[in-house]
Short mmCIF file of C-alpha atoms in Angstrom, two decimals:
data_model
loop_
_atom_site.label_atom_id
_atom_site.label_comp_id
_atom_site.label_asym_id
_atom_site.label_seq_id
_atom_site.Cartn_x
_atom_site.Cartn_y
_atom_site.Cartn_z
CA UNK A 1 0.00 0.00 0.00
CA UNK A 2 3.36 2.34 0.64
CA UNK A 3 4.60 1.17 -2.74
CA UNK A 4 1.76 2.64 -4.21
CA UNK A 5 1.19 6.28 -2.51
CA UNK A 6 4.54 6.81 -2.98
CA UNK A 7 4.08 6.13 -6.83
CA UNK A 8 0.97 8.12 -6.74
CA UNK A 9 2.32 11.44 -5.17
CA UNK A 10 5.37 10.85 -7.82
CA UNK A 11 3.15 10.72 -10.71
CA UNK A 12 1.53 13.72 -9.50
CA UNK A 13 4.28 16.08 -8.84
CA UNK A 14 6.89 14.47 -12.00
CA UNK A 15 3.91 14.62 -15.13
CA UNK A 16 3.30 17.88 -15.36
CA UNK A 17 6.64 18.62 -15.78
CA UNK A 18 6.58 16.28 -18.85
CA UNK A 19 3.48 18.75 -20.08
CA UNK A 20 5.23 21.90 -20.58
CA UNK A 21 6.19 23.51 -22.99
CA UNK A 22 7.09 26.49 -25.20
CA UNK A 23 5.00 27.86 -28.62
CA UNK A 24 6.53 30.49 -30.21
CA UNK A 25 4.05 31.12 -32.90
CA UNK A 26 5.73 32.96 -36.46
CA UNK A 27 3.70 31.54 -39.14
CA UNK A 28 0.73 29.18 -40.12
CA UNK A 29 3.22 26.70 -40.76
CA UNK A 30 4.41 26.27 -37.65
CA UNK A 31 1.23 26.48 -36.33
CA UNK A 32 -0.46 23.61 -37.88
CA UNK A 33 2.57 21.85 -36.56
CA UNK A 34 1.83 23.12 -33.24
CA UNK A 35 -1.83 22.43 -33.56
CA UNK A 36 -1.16 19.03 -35.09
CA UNK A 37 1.13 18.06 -32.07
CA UNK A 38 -1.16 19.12 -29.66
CA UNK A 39 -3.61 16.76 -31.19
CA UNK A 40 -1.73 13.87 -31.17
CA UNK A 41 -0.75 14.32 -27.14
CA UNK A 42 -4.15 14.81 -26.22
CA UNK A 43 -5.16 11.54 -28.39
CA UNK A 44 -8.40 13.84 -29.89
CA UNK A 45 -9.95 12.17 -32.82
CA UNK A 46 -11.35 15.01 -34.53
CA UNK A 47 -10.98 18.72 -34.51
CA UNK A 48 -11.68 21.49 -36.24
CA UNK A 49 -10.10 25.13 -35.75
CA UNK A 50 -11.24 28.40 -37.73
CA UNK A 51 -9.90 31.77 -37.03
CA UNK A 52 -11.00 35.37 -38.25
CA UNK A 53 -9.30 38.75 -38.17
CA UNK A 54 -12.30 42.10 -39.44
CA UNK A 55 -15.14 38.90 -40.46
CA UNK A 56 -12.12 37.66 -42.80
CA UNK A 57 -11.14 34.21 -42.23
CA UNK A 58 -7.38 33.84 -41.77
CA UNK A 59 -6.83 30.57 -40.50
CA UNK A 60 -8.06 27.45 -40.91
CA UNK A 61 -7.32 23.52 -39.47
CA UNK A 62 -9.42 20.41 -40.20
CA UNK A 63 -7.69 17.05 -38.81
CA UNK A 64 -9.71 15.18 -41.31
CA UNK A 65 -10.33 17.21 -44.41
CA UNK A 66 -12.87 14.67 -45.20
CA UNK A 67 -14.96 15.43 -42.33
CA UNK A 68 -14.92 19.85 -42.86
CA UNK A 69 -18.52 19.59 -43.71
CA UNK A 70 -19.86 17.93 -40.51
CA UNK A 71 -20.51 19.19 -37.03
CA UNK A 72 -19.67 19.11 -34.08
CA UNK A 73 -21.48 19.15 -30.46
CA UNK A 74 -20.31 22.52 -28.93
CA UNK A 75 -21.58 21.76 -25.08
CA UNK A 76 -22.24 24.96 -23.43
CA UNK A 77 -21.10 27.37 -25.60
CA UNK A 78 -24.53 26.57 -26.54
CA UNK A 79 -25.77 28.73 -23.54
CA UNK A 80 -24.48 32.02 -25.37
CA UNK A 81 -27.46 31.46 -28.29
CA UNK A 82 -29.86 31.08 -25.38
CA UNK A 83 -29.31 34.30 -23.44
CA UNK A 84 -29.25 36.03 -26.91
CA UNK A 85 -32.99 34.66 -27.41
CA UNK A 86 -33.85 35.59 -24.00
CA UNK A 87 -32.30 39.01 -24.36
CA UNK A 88 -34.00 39.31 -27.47
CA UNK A 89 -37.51 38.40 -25.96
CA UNK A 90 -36.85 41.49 -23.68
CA UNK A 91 -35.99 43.52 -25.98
CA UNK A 92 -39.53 42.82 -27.64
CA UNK A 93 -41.18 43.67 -24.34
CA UNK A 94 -42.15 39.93 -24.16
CA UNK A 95 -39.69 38.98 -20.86
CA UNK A 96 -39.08 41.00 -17.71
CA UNK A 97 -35.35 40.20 -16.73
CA UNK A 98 -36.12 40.86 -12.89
CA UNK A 99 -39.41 39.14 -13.37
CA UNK A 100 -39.54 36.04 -11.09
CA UNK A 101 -39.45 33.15 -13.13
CA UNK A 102 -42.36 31.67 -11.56
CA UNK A 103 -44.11 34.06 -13.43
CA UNK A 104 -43.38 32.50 -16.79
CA UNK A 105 -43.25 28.36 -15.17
CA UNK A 106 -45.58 28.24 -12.38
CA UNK A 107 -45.00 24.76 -11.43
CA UNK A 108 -41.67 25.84 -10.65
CA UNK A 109 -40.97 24.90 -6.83
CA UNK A 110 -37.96 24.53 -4.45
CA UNK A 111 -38.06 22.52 -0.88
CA UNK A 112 -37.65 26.69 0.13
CA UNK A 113 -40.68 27.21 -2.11
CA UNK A 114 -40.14 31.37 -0.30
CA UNK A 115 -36.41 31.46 -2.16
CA UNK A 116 -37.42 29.81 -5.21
CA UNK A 117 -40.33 31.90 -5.86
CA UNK A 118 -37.37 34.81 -5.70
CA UNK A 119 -35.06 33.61 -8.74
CA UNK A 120 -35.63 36.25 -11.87
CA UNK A 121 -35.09 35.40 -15.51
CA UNK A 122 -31.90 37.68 -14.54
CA UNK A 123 -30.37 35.41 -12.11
CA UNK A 124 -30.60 32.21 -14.50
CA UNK A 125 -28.59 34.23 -17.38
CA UNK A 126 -26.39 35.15 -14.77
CA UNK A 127 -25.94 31.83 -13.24
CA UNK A 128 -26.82 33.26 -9.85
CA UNK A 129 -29.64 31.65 -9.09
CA UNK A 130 -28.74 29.89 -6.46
CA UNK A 131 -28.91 26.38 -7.53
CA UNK A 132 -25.97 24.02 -6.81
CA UNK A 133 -23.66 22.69 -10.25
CA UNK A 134 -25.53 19.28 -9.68
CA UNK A 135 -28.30 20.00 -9.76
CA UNK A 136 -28.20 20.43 -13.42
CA UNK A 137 -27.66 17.09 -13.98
CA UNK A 138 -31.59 16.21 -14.41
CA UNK A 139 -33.11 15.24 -18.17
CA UNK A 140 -36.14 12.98 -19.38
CA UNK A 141 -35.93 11.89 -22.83
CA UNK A 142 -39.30 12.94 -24.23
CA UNK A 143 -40.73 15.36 -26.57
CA UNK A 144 -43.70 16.18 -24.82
CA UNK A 145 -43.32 19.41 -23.27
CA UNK A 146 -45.95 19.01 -20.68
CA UNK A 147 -44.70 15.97 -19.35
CA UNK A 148 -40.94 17.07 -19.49
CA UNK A 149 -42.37 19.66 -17.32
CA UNK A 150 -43.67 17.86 -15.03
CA UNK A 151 -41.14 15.13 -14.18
CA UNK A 152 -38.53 18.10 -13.89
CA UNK A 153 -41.08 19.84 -11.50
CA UNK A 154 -41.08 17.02 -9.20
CA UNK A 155 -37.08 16.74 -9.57
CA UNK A 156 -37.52 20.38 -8.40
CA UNK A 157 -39.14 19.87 -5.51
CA UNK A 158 -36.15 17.76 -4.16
CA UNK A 159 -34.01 20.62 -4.45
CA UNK A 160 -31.95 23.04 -1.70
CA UNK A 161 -30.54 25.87 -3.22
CA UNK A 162 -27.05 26.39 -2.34
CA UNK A 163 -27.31 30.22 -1.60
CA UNK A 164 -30.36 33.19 -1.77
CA UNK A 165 -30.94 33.91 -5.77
CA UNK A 166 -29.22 36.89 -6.79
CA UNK A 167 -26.28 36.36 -3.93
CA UNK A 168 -23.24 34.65 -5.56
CA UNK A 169 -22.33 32.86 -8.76
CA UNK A 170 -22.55 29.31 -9.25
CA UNK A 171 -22.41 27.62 -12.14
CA UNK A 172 -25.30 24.95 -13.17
CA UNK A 173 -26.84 23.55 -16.49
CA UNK A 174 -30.44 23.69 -14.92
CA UNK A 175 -30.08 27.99 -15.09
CA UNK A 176 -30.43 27.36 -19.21
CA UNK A 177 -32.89 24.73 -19.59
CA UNK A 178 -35.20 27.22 -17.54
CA UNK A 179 -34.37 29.86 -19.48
CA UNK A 180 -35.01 27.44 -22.66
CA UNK A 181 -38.66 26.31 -21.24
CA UNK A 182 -39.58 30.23 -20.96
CA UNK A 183 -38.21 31.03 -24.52
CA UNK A 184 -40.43 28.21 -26.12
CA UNK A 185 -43.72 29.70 -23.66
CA UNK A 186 -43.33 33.15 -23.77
CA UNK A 187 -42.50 32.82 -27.79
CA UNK A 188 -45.21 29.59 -27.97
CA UNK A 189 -43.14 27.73 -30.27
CA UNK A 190 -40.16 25.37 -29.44
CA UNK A 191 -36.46 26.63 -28.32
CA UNK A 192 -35.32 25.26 -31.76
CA UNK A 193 -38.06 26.97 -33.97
CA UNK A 194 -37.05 30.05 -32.30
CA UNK A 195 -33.44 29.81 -32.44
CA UNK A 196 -33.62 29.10 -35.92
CA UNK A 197 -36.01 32.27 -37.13
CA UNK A 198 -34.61 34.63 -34.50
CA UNK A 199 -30.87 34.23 -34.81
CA UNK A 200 -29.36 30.87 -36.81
CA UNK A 201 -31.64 32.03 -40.21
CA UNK A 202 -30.14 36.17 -39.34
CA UNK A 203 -27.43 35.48 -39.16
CA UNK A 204 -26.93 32.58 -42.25
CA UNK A 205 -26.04 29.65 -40.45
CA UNK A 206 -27.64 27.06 -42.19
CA UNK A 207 -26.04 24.45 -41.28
CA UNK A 208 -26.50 24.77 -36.66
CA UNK A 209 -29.22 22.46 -35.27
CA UNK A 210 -30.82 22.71 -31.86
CA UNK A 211 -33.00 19.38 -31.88
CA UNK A 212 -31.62 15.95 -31.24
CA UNK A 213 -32.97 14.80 -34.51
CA UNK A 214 -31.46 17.50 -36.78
CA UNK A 215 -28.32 17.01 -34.95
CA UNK A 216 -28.13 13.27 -35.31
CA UNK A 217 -29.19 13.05 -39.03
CA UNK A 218 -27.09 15.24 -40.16
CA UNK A 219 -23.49 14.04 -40.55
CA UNK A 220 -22.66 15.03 -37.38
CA UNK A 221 -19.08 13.57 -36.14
CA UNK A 222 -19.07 10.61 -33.90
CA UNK A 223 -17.88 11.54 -30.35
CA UNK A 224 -15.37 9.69 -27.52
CA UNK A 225 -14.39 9.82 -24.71
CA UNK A 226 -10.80 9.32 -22.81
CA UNK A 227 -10.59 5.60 -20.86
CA UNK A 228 -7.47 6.05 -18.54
CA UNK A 229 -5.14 7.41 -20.61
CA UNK A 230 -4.81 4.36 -22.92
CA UNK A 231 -7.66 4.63 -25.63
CA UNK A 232 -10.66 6.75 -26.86
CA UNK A 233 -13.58 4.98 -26.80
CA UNK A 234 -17.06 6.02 -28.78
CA UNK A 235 -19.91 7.61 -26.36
CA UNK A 236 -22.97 7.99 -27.76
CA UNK A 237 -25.14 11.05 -25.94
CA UNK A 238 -28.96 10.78 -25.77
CA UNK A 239 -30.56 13.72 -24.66
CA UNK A 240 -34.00 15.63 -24.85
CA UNK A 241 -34.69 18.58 -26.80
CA UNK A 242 -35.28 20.51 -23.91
CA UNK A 243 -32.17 19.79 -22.69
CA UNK A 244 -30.16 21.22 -25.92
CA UNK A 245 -30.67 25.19 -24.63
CA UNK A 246 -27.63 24.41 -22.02
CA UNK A 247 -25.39 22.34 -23.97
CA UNK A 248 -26.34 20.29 -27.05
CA UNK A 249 -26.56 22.68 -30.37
CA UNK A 250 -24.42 21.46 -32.75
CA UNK A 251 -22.37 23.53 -35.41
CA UNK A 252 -19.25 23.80 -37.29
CA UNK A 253 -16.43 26.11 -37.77
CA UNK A 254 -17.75 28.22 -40.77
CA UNK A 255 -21.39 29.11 -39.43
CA UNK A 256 -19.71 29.56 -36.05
CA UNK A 257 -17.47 32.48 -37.18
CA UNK A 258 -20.28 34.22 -39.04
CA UNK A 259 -21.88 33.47 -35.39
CA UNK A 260 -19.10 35.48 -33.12
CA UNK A 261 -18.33 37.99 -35.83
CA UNK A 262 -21.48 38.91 -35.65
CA UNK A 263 -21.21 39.01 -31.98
CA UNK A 264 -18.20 40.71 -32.09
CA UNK A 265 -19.91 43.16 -34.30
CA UNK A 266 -22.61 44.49 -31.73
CA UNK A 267 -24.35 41.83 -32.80
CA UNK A 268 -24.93 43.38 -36.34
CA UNK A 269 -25.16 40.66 -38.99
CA UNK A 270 -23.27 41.02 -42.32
CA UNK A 271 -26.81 42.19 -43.91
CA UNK A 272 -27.21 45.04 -41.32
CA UNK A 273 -29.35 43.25 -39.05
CA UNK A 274 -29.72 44.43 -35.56
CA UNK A 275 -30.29 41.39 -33.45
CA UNK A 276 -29.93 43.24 -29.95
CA UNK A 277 -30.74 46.77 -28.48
CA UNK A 278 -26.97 48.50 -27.31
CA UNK A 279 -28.33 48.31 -23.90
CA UNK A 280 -28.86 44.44 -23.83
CA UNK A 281 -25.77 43.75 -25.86
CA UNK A 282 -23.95 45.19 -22.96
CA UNK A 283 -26.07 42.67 -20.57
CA UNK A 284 -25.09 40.13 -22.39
CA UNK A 285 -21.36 40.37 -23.00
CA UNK A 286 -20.03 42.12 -19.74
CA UNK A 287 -19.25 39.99 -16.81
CA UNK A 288 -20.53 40.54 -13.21
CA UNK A 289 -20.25 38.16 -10.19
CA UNK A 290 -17.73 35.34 -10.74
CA UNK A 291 -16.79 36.31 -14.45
CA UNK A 292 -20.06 35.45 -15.66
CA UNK A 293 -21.81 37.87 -18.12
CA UNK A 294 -24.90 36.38 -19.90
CA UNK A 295 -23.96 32.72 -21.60
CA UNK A 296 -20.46 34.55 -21.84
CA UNK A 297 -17.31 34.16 -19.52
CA UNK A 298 -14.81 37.12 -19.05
CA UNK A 299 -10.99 37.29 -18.08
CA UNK A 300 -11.81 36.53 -14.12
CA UNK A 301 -14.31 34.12 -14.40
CA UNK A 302 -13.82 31.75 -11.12
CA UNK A 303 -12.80 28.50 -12.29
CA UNK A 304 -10.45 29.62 -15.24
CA UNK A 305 -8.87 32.53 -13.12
CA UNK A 306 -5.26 32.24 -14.87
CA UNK A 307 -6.74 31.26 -18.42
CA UNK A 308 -5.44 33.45 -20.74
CA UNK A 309 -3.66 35.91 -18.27
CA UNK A 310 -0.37 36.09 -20.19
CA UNK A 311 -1.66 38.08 -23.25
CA UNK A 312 -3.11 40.81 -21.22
CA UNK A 313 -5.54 41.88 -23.20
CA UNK A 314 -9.50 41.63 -23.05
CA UNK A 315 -11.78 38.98 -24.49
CA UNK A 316 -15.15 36.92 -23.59
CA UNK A 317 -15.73 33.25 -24.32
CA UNK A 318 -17.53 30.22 -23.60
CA UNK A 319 -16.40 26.86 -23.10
CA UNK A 320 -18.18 23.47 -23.73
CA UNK A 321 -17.19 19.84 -22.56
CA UNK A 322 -19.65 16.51 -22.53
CA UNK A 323 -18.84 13.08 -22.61
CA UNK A 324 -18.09 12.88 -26.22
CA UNK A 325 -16.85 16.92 -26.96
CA UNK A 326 -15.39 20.10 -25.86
CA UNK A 327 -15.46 23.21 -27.50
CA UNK A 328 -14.31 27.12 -26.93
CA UNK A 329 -15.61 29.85 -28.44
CA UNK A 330 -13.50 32.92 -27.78
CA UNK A 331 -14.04 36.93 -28.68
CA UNK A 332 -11.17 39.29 -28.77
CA UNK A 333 -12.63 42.57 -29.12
CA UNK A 334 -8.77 44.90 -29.02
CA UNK A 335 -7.87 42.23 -31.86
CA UNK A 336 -11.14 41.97 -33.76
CA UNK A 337 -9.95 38.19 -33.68
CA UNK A 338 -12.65 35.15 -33.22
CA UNK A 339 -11.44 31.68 -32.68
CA UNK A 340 -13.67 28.50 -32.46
CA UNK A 341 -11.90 25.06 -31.19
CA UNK A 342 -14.17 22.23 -32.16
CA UNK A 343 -13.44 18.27 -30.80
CA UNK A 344 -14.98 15.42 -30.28
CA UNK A 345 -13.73 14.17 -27.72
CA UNK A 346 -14.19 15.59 -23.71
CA UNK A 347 -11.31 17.24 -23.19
CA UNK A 348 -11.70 20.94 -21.71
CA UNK A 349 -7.61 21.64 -21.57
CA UNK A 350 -7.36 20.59 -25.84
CA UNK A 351 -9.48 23.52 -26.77
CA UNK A 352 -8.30 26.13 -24.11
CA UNK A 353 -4.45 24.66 -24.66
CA UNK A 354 -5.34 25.03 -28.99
CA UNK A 355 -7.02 28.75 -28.26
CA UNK A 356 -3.92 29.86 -26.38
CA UNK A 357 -1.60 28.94 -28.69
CA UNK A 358 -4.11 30.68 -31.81
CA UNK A 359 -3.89 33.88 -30.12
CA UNK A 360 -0.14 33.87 -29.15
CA UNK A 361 0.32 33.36 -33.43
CA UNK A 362 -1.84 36.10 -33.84
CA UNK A 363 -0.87 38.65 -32.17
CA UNK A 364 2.86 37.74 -32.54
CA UNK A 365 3.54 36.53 -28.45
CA UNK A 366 5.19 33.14 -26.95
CA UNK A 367 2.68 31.31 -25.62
CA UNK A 368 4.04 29.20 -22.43
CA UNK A 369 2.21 25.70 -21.31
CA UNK A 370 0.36 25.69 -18.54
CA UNK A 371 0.73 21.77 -16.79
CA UNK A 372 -1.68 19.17 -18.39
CA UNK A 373 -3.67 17.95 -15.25
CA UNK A 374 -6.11 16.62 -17.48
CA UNK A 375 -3.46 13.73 -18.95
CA UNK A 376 -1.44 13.80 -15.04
CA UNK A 377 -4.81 12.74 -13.47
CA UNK A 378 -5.90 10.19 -15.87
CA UNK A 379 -2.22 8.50 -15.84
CA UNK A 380 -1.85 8.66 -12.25
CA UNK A 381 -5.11 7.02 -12.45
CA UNK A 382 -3.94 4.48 -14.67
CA UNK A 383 -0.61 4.04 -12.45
CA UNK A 384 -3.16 3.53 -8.83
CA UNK A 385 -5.21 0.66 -11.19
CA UNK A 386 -2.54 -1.31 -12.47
CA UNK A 387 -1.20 -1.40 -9.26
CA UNK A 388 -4.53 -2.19 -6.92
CA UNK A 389 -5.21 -4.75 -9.91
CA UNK A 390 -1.18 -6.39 -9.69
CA UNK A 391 -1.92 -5.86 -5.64
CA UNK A 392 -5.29 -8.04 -6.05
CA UNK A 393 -3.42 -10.84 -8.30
CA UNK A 394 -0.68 -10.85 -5.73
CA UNK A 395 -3.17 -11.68 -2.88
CA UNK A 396 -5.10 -14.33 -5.30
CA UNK A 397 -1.92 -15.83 -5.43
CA UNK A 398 -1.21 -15.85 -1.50
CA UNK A 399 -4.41 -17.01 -0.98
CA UNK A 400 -3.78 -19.97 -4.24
CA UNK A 401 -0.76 -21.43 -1.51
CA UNK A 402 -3.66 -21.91 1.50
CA UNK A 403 -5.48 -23.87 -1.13
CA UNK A 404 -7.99 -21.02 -1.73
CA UNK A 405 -9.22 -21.43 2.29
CA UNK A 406 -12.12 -19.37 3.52
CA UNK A 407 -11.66 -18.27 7.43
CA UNK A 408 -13.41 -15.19 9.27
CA UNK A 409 -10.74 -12.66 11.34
CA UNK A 410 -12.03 -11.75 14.48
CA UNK A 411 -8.73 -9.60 14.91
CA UNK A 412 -10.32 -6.28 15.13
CA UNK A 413 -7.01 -4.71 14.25
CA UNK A 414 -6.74 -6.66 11.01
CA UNK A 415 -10.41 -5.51 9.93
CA UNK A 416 -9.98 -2.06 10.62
CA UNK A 417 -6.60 -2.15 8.40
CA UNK A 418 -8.04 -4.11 5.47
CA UNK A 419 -11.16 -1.47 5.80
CA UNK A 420 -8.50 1.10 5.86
CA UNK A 421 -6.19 0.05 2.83
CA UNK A 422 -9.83 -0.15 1.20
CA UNK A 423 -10.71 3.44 1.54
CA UNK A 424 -7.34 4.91 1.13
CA UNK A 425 -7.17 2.94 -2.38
CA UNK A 426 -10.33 4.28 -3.38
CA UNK A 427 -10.49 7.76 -2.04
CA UNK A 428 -7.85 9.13 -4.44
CA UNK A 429 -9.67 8.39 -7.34
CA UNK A 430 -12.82 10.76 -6.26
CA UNK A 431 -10.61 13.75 -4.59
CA UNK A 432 -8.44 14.21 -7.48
CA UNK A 433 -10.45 14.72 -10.14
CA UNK A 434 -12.94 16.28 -8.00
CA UNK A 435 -10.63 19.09 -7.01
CA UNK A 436 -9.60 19.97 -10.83
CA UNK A 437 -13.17 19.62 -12.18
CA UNK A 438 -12.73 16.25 -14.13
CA UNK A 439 -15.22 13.85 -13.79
CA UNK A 440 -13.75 10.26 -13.07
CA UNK A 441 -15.98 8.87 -15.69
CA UNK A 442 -15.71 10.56 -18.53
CA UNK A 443 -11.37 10.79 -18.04
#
């Protein structure tokens, strides 16, 4: 049990040195090089990479050119086309952001029915409603509205929120598939009918879905997901329709830039198109408590404090990760630069590692590695496995000498020490990834 702790802590504090790195960024030469060795240590399968300078694209990266035409989940970037609906909804008069949301979903009920009935369309687009980041876990495959409704009423119900609504930031999925459901009432037609009239159609992205069918019969690339360190394997995702407002649109690298240029733009299409009031634009791109603007992170958002801090310049983004993607969409307004990252495979630090290394090419800087905890956690993982399975064999084949014997210890000190080993083997696995935001099943 030594033997292994001691391996444990040394995989820990030895990989990340093995991580870092130096990208000096000169031409687009050397970075598809860069790009393309990125790639290959983070094992992705797929990506696709499209940067533009003034709406012009100047750089380009497909690791399949077969696959340019197909999409790709984008995770919770998706939230940033759902606070633009909702802001757009205001501006028509049709939403009150300090409304309470009850107001729009009466069924809606906490255990504190008193602090629930306080939560505002405001505080969802914020992510300060006061609901904990598990809570957003809840979906029911259906495409009944009224009975989606009503199963995630009674999950509702269950549910203590972490703080009072309006008090702190804290990020959870369940904020946008609210703020989805009031969109398709308030509007009386489904998120993705809306999305599509009001924004995707504007702004000429023909090619972005926001139902599971579109999504799925539509060439979209197979996703995976990382198994220890060894091998991708495929993940399928099955979702609802109502659950696509916080993280399932899918998209591609060309309609995407058209998306944040026009974002970028005021929100001005190519055409001339207005598709928020100045007012609500500034709502929706500038960040308040914890980083968090409205489906947009800023420089200090709370759990990506460092990200980006060597260029010092300003930009908003969104990032997007799932069991079988990840995705960053970033906004550099000093640069007029947009860059999309595009993968399918769930690996947060690949697109924000990829984004880094864009910008530091663009705007002519050396862009310095942050460690990869992603790949030391999943190998350290792989190190405590192989040796709690070699430990198990080794036991098997103690045990093989006493002709396989069954006895019962009544050695209390023995008990509490195999209970012990037990818990210390397994607790590592939880706390580590826990305390770096990677879930232990989808590594």
């Amino acid at each position: 049990m030594k033997a292994i702790f001691i391996l444990f802590a040394a995989s820990i504090l030895v990989l990340p040195q093995i991580a870092k790195g130096q990208y000096p960024e000169k031409d687009s030469i050397q970075l598809i090089h860069t790009l393309n060795r990125l790639i290959e240590k983070y094992k992705t399968p797929d990506a696709a990479i499209a940067v533009t300078r003034n709406d012009t694209l100047i750089f380009q990266l497909n690791k399949n050119p077969e696959n340019i035409d197909k999409n790709y989940y984008i995770g919770s970037c998706s939230k940033s086309f759902t606070a633009l609906a909702v802001l757009q909804l205001a501006d028509a008069g049709k939403i009150n952001l300090d409304t309470p949301i009850v107001q729009y979903l009466p069924w809606l009920e906490c255990k504190d029915k008193f602090r629930s009935d306080q939560i505002t369309v405001r505080h969802l687009l914020n992510q300060t409603s006061g609901f904990k980041t598990i809570d957003g876990l809840f979906d029911f495959i259906t495409t009944d509205r009224s009975l989606y409704e009503s199963k995630l009423a009674a999950y509702m119900k269950t549910l203590e929120l972490r703080s009072s609504p309006g008090a702190v930031f804290n990020y959870c999925n369940l904020n946008y598939v609210l703020a989805g459901l009031i969109i398709s009432h308030v509007a009386n037609e489904s998120y993705a009918l809306y999305i599509k009239r009001n924004i995707l159609s504007r702004i000429g992205m023909q090619n972005t879905f926001a139902t599971f069918r579109e999504s799925e019969s539509t060439n979209i690339i197979p996703g995976y997901q990382y198994c220890l360190n060894l091998f991708n394997v495929d993940a399928r995702s099955s979702y609802s329709d109502f659950f696509v407002p916080q993280g399932f649109i899918s998209s591609n690298t060309i309609d995407l830039s058209a998306y944040l240029n026009c974002i970028r733009n005021n929100c001005i299409t190519k055409n001339g198109d207005t598709l928020l009031s100045a007012s609500s634009y500034s709502l929706y791109t500038t960040p308040l408590k914890g980083g968090y603007a409205m489906g947009w992170m800023g420089n200090k958002i709370t759990f990506n404090r460092n990200f980006d801090r060597q260029f010092g310049i300003s930009f908003f983004y969104h990032t997007g990760l799932a069991m079988n993607c990840n995705a960053v969409l970033a906004i550099y307004p000093e640069k007029n630069i947009a860059i999309v990252v595009l993968s399918n495979i769930n690996s947060m630090e690949f697109s924000k590692e990829a984004m880094s290394i864009i910008l530091s090419s663009t705007i002519d800087k050396t862009y310095i590695a942050e460690s990869s905890m992603e790949i030391t956690v999943r190998t350290a993982l792989l190190i405590v496995l192989t040796l709690l399975a070699a430990g198990l064999f080794y036991n098997i084949f103690l045990w093989s000498k006493y002709g396989f014997r069954i006895g019962v210890s009544t050695n209390l000190i023995s008990i509490m020490r195999l209970i012990g080993g037990l818990v210390l083997s397994i607790i590592p696995l939880f706390i580590i990834p826990s305390m770096n935001n990677i879930s232990l099943f989808s590594l």
